[in-house]
Coordinates of C-alpha atoms and ligand atoms in Angstrom, one line a residue:
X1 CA 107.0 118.0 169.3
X2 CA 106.4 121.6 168.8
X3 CA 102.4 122.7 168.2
X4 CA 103.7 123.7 165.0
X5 CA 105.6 120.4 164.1
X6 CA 102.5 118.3 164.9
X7 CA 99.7 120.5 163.3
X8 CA 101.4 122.1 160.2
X9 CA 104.6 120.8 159.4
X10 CA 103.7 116.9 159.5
X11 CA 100.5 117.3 158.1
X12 CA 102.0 119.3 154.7
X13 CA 104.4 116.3 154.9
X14 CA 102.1 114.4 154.9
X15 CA 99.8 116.0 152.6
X16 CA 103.2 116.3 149.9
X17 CA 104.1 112.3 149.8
X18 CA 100.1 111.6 149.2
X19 CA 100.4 113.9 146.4
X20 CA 103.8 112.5 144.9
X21 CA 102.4 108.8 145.0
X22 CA 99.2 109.9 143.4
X23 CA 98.2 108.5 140.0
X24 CA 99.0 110.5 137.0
X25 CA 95.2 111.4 135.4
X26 CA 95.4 110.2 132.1
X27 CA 94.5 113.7 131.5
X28 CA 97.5 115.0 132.3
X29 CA 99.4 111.9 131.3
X30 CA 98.0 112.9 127.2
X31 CA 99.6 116.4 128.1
X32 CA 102.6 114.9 128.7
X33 CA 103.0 112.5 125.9
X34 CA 101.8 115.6 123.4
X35 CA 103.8 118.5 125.1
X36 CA 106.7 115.6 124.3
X37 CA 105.5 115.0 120.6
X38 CA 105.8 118.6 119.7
X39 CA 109.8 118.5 120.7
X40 CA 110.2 114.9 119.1
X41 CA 108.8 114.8 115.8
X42 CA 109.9 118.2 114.6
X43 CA 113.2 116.5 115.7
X44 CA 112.8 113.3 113.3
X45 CA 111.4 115.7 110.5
X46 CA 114.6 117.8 110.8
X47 CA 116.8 114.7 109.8
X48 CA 115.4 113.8 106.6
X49 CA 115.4 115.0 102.7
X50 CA 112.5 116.0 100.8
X51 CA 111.7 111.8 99.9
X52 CA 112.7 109.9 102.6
X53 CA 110.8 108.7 105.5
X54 CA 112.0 107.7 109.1
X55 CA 112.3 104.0 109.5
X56 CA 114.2 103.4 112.9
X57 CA 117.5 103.3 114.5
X58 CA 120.5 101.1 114.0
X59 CA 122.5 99.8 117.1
X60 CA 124.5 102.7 117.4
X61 CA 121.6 104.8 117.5
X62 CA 121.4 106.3 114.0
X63 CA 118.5 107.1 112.2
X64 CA 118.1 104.6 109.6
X65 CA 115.4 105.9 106.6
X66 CA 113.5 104.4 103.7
X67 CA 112.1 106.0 100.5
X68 CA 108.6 107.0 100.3
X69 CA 107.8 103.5 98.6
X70 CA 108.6 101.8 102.6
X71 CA 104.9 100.7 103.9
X72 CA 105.3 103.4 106.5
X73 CA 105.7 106.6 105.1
X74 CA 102.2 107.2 106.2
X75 CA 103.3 107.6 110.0
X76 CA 105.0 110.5 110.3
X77 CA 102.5 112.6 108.6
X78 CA 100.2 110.6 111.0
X79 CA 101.7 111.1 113.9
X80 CA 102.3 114.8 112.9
X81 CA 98.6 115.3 112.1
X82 CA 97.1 113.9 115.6
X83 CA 99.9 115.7 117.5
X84 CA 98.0 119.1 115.7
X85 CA 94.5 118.0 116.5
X86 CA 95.5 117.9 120.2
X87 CA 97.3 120.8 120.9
X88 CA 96.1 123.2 117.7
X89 CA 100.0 123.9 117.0
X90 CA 100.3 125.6 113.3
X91 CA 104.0 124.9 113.2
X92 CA 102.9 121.1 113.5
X93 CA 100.4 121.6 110.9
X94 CA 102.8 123.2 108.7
X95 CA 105.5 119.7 109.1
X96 CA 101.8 117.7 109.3
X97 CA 101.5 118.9 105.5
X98 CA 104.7 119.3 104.8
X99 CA 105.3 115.9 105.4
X100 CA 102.1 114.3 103.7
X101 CA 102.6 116.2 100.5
X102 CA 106.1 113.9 100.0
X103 CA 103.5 111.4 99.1
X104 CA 102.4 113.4 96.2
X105 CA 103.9 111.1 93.6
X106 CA 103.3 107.6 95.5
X107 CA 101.1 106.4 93.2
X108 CA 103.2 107.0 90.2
X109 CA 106.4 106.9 91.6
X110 CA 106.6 103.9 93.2
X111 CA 105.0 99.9 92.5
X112 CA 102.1 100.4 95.0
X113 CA 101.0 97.2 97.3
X114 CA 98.4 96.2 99.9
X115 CA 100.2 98.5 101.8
X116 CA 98.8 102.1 100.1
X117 CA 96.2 101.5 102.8
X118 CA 98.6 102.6 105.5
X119 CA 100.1 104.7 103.9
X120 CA 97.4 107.2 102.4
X121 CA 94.8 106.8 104.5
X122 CA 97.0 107.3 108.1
X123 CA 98.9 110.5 106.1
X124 CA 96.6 112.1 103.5
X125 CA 93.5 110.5 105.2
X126 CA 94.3 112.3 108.5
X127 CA 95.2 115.4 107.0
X128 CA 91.5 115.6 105.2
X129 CA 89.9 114.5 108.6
X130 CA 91.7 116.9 110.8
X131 CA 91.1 120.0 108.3
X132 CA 88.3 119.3 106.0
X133 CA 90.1 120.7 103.1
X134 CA 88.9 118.7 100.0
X135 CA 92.4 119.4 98.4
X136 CA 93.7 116.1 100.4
X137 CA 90.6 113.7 98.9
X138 CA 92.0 113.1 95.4
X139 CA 95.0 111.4 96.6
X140 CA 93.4 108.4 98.9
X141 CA 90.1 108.5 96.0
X142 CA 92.7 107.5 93.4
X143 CA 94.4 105.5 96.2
X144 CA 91.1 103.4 97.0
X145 CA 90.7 102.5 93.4
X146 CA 94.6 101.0 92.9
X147 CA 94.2 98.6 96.3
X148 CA 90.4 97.5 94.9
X149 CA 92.3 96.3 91.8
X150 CA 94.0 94.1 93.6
X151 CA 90.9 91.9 94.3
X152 CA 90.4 88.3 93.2
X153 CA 86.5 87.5 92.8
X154 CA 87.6 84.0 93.1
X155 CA 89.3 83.8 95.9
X156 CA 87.6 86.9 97.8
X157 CA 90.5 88.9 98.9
X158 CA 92.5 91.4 98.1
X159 CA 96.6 90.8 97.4
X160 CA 98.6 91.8 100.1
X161 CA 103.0 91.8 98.5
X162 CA 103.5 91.9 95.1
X163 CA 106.2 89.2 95.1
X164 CA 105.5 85.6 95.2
X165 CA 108.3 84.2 97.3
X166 CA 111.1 82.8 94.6
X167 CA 108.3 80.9 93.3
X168 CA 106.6 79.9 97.1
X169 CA 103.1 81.6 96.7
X170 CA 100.6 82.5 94.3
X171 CA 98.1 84.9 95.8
X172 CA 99.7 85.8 99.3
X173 CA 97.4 87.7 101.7
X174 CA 99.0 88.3 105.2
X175 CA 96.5 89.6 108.6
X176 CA 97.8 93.2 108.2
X177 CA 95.7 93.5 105.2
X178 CA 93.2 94.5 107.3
X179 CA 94.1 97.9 108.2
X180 CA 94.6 98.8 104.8
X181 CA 90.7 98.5 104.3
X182 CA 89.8 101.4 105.9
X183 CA 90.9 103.1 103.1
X184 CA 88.7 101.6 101.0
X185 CA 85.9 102.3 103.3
X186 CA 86.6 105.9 104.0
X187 CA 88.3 106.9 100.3
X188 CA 85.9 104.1 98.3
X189 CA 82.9 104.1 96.5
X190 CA 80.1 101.2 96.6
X191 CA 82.7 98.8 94.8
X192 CA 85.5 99.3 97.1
X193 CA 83.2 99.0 100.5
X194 CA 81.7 95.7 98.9
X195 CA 85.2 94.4 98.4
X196 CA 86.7 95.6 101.6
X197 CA 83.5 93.6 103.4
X198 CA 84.5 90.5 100.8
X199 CA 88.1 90.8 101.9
X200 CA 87.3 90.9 105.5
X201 CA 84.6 88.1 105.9
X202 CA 87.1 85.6 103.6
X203 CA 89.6 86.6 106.0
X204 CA 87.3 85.3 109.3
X205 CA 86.6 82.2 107.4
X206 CA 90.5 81.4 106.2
X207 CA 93.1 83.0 108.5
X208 CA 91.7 82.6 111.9
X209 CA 92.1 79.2 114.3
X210 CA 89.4 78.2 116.8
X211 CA 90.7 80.0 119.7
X212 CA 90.2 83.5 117.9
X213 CA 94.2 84.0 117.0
X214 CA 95.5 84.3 113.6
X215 CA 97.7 83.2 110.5
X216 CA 99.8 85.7 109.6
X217 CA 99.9 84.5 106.2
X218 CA 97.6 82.8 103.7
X219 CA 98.4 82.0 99.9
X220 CA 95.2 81.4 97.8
X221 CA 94.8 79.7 94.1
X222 CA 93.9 83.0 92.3
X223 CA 92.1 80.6 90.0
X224 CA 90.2 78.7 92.0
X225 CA 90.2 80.3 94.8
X226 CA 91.4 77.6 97.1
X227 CA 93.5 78.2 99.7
X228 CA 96.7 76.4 99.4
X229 CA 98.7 76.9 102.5
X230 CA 99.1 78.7 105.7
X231 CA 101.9 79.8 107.8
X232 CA 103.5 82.7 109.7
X233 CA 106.3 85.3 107.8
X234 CA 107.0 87.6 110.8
X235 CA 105.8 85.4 114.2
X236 CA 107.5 82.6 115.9
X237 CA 106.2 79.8 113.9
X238 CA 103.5 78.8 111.6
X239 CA 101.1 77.8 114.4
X240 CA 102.0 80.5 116.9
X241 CA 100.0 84.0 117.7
X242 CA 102.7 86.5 116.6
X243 CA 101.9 89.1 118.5
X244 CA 101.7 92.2 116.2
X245 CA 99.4 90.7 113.3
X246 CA 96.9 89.4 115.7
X247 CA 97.1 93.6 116.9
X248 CA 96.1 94.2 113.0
X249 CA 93.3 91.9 113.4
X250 CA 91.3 93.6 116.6
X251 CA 92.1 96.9 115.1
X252 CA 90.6 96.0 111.5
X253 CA 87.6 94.1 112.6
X254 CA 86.9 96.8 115.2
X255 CA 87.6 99.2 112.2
X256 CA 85.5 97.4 110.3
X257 CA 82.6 97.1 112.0
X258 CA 82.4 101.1 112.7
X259 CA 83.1 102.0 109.4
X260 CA 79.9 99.2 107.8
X261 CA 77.5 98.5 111.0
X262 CA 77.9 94.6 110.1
X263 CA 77.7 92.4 113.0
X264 CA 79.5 89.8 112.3
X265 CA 82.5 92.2 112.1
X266 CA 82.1 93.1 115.8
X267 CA 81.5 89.6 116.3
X268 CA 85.2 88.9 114.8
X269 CA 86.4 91.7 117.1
X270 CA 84.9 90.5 120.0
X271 CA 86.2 87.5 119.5
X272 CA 89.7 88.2 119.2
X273 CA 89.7 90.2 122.3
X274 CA 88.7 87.6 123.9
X275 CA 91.7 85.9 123.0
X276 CA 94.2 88.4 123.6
X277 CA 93.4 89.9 127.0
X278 CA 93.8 87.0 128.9
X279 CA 97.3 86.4 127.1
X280 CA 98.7 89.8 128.2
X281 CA 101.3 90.4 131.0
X282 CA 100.2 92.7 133.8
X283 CA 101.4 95.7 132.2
X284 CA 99.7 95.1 129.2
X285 CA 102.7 95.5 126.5
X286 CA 102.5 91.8 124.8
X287 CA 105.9 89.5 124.0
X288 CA 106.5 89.8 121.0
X289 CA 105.3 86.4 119.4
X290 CA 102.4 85.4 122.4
X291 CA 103.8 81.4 122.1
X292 CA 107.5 82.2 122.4
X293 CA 108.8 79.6 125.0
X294 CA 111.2 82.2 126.3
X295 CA 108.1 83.9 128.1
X296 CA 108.7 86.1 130.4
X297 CA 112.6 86.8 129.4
X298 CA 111.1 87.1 125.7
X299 CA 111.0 90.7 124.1
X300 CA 107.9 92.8 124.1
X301 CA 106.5 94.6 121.2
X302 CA 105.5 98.0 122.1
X303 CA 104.1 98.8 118.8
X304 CA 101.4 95.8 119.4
X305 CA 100.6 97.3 122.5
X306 CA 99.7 100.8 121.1
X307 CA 97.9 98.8 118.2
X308 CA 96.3 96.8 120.5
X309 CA 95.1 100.6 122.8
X310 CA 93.9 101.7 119.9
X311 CA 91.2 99.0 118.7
X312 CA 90.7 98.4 122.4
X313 CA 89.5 101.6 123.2
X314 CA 87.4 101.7 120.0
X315 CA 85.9 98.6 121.1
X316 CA 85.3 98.8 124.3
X317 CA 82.7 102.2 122.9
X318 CA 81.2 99.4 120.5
X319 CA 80.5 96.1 122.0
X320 CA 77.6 95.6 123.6
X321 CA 78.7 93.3 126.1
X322 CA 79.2 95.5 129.1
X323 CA 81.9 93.1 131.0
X324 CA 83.7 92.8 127.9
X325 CA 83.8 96.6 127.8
X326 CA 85.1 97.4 130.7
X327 CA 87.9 95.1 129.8
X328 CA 88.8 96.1 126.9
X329 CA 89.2 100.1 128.7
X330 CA 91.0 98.8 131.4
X331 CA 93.6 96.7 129.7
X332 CA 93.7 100.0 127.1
X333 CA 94.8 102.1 130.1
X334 CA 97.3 99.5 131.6
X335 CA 99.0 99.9 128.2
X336 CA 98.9 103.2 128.0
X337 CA 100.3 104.2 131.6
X338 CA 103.0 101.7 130.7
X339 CA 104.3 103.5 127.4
X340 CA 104.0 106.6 128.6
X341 CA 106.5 105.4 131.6
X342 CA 110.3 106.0 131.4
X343 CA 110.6 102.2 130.6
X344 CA 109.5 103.1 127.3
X345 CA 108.4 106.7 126.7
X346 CA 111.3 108.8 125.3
X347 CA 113.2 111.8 127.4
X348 CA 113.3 115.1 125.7
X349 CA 115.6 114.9 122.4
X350 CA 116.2 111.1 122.9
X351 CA 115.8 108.3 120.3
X352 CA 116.5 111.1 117.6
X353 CA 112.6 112.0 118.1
X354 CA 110.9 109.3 117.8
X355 CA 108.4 108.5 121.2
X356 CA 109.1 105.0 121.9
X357 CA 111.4 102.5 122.7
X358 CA 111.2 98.5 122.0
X359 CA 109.6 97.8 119.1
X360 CA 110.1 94.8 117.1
X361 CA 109.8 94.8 113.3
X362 CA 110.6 91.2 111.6
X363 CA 112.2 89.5 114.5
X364 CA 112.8 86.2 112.6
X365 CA 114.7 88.3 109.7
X366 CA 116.7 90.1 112.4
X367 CA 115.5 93.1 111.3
X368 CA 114.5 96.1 113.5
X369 CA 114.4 94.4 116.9
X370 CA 114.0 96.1 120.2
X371 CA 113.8 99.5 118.2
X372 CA 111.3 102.7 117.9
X373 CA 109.3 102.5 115.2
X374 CA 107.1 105.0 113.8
X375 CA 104.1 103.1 113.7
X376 CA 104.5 102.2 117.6
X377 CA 104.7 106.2 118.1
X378 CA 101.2 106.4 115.5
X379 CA 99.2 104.3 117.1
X380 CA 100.2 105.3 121.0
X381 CA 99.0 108.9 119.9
X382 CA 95.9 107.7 118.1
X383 CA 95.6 105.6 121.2
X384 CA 95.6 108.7 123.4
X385 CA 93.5 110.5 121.5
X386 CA 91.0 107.7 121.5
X387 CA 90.7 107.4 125.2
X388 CA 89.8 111.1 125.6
X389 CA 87.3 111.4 123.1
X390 CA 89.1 113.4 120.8
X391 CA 89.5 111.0 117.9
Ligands
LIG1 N1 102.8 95.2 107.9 C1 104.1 94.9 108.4 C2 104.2 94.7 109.8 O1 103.3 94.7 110.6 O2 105.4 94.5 110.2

C-alpha cells in the first residue's frame, strides 16, 4: 500500500462512509420536509376551483375533493400558513391567503358542525397568528360563538354531528371534539372558555376507560343529561383504542391545558400518554385501530402519528414529570424521522402534492384507507415546527 493509499485516500474513505451513515439533524431533516412543501402544496392548490378543498386520492391516484363544508377545508390553508412561517416564502403567503379566504362564506354557506373548530381555527386562526393582521379575527370571533351554541348545560358538552343516526342518537359527542375547543379558547370570550373547560372535564369523566384510552363516541340525554350509550364510529370496535381519536385526545388535553393552566387538564394528558407510548411500534407510526388482532400485518395510520408529534412535543415542554418528558420528545422524534423517510414522505411532484403517504380515514366504512390526507400533512408540519421552537 502506497503512503498515499494508507494516509489520504483510506482515511477520506473512511471519513466519506462515516458521513453517509450519519444521522440526519432534525435540523436539516425540517429543511427538507419544507424545501418539499413549497413544491407540493402549490401543486395541490393548482388542481382545485375557487370552493373546493383537497380531500385525498382515489386508487388510481386521482385527486378526489370536497366542498368547503368537508371538516377539512381548514388544512390546506394550514399547512400553507406553517409552510410560510418557516421559510418566509410570499408566494406561499399569497396561496396561504388565497386559500383561507375560500372560507369566507363557511358560516353562511354551509350547515356548520363541531367541526368549525378545525376548520377556522387551523385556516383563519393561523393566518391571524402568523401575520397579526386583525382582518382574519372576525371570522373565527363569529366562528367561536356558532360552536358555543352547540352546548347542552345539562349534559355538559358541546354537540359534535348534526345528524342523529336514522334515529340511533340523541346528543352524539365523538373524542375529536376536543380539537375543536381551541377555537373557543383562542377565538372565545369568558362564555366560550367556560364552556370549552365544561366540555373538556365531562369528556374525562364520560369518554375515557381506566387504562387512559378512549370512546370514540358518546350519546347523551340532552334532557337529562345522562349518558345513554357508548361505542366506537371509526375504530375497530366499541371497546377498542382506535388509534386516531385517542391522537385527538393527547392533543386537546395537551391543548387544553396550555391554553387555561388547569391541572387537571395536564393531568388528562399525562395520562393518556401514558397509555399510548407503550402501545407504539418501534418506529413510532401507530396501527391503525391499537387492538386490531392483525397486529403487526395491520395498517398504520400516519395521520395519528403526526397528531400524536404534535401534542407530544407540546407535552413533553409542559409536564412536570421529567421521565415522562423525555419520553414524550423521544417517541415525537421516532415519529418524525419515520415520516419524513421514503416509506412515507412524498418524492418531488408525487401524490399530486400532498406530503404523506398511508393515512387512514374511516377504515370500517371503507373510506379513504391507506391514503394522504391533508390533515396527516397539517399536523407533520405543525409537528416540525413544534420540535424547533418555532410554533
Ligand atoms: N374527525 C374525523 C376524523 O378524525 O376522522
Amino acid at each position: 500500500m502506497s503512503f498515499l493509499t494508507r494516509h489520504l485516500l483510506l482515511p477520506a474513505a473512511l471519513l466519506l462512509c462515516l458521513g453517509c451513515t450519519r444521522t440526519e439533524s432534525m435540523n436539516s431533516l425540517t429543511d427538507r420536509v419544507f424545501t418539499l412543501a413549497q413544491t407540493q402544496l402549490p401543486l395541490l392548490s393548482e388542481s382545485l376551483s375557487d370552493t373546493n378543498t383537497p380531500r385525498s386520492l382515489d386508487k388510481d391516484g386521482n385527486l378526489v375533493t370536497a366542498d368547503i363544508g368537508w371538516w377539512c377545508s381548514g388544512f390546506l390553508p394550514g399547512s400553507l400558513w406553517y409552510t410560510y412561517e418557516y421559510t418566509g416564502n410570499e408566494k406561499i403567503r399569497d396561496l396561504a391567503a388565497k386559500e383561507s379566504h375560500k372560507l369566507d362564506s363557511l358560516l353562511v354557506r354551509t350547515k356548520p358542525d363541531h367541526d368549525l373548530g378545525f376548520q377556522l381555527n387551523c385556516s383563519y386562526g393561523n393566518a391571524f397568528r402568523a401575520t397579526g393582521e386583525a382582518a382574519w379575527r372576525a371570522l373565527p370571533e363569529a366562528g367561536a360563538r356558532v360552536l358555543a351554541a352547540r352546548f347542552s348545560p345539562q349534559a355538559g358538552v358541546l354537540r359534535s354531528w348534526n345528524h342523529n343516526n336514522g334515529g340511533q342518537w340523541r346528543f352524539p359527542v365523538i373524542i375529536d371534539n376536543m380539537m375543536n375547543l381551541e377555537l373557543l379558547m383562542r377565538f372565545g370570550d369568558e362564555d366560550c372558555r367556560e364552556i370549552a373547560l365544561k366540555h373538556a372535564r365531562t369528556t374525562v369523566r364520560n369518554h375515557f376507560r381506566p387504562d387512559g384510552t378512549s370512546y370514540h363516541l358518546v350519546d347523551y340525554d340532552p334532557e337529562t343529561g345522562a349518558v345513554r350509550g357508548k361505542q366506537t364510529v371509526q375504530g375497530l370496535s366499541d371497546d377498542s383504542a382506535w388509534a386516531r381519536g385517542n391522537a385527538w385526545g393527547l392533543y386537546g388535553y395537551t391543548m387544553m391545558y396550555e391554553l387555561s393552566g388547569e391541572a387537571d387538564m395536564l393531568a388528562q394528558a399525562e395520562l393518556i400518554a401514558r397509555a399510548l407510548l407503550p402501545r407504539l411500534p418501534e418506529d413510532g407510526i401507530p396501527y391503525w385501530d391499537f387492538d386490531d388482532p392483525e397486529i403487526p400485518d395491520a395498517l398504520r395510520d400516519a395521520s395519528a402519528g403526526a397528531i400524536m408529534a404534535s401534542a407530544l412535543v407540546r407535552l413533553a415542554s409542559l409536564t412536570g414529570d421529567r421521565k415522562l418528558a423525555r419520553a414524550c420528545r423521544r417517541t415525537a422524534e421516532t415519529q418524525l424521522r419515520t415520516l419524513a423517510s421514503p416509506a412515507y414522505l412524498a418524492a418531488p411532484g408525487e401524490l399530486r402534492g400532498f406530503l404523506l403517504k398511508h393515512g387512514v380515514g374511516h377504515k370500517p366504512a371503507g373510506s379513504e384507507v391507506d391514503v394522504p390526507l391533508t390533515y396527516a400533512d397539517y399536523y407533520f408540519l405543525e409537528a416540525l415546527l413544534r420540535y424547533n421552537e418555532r410554533r
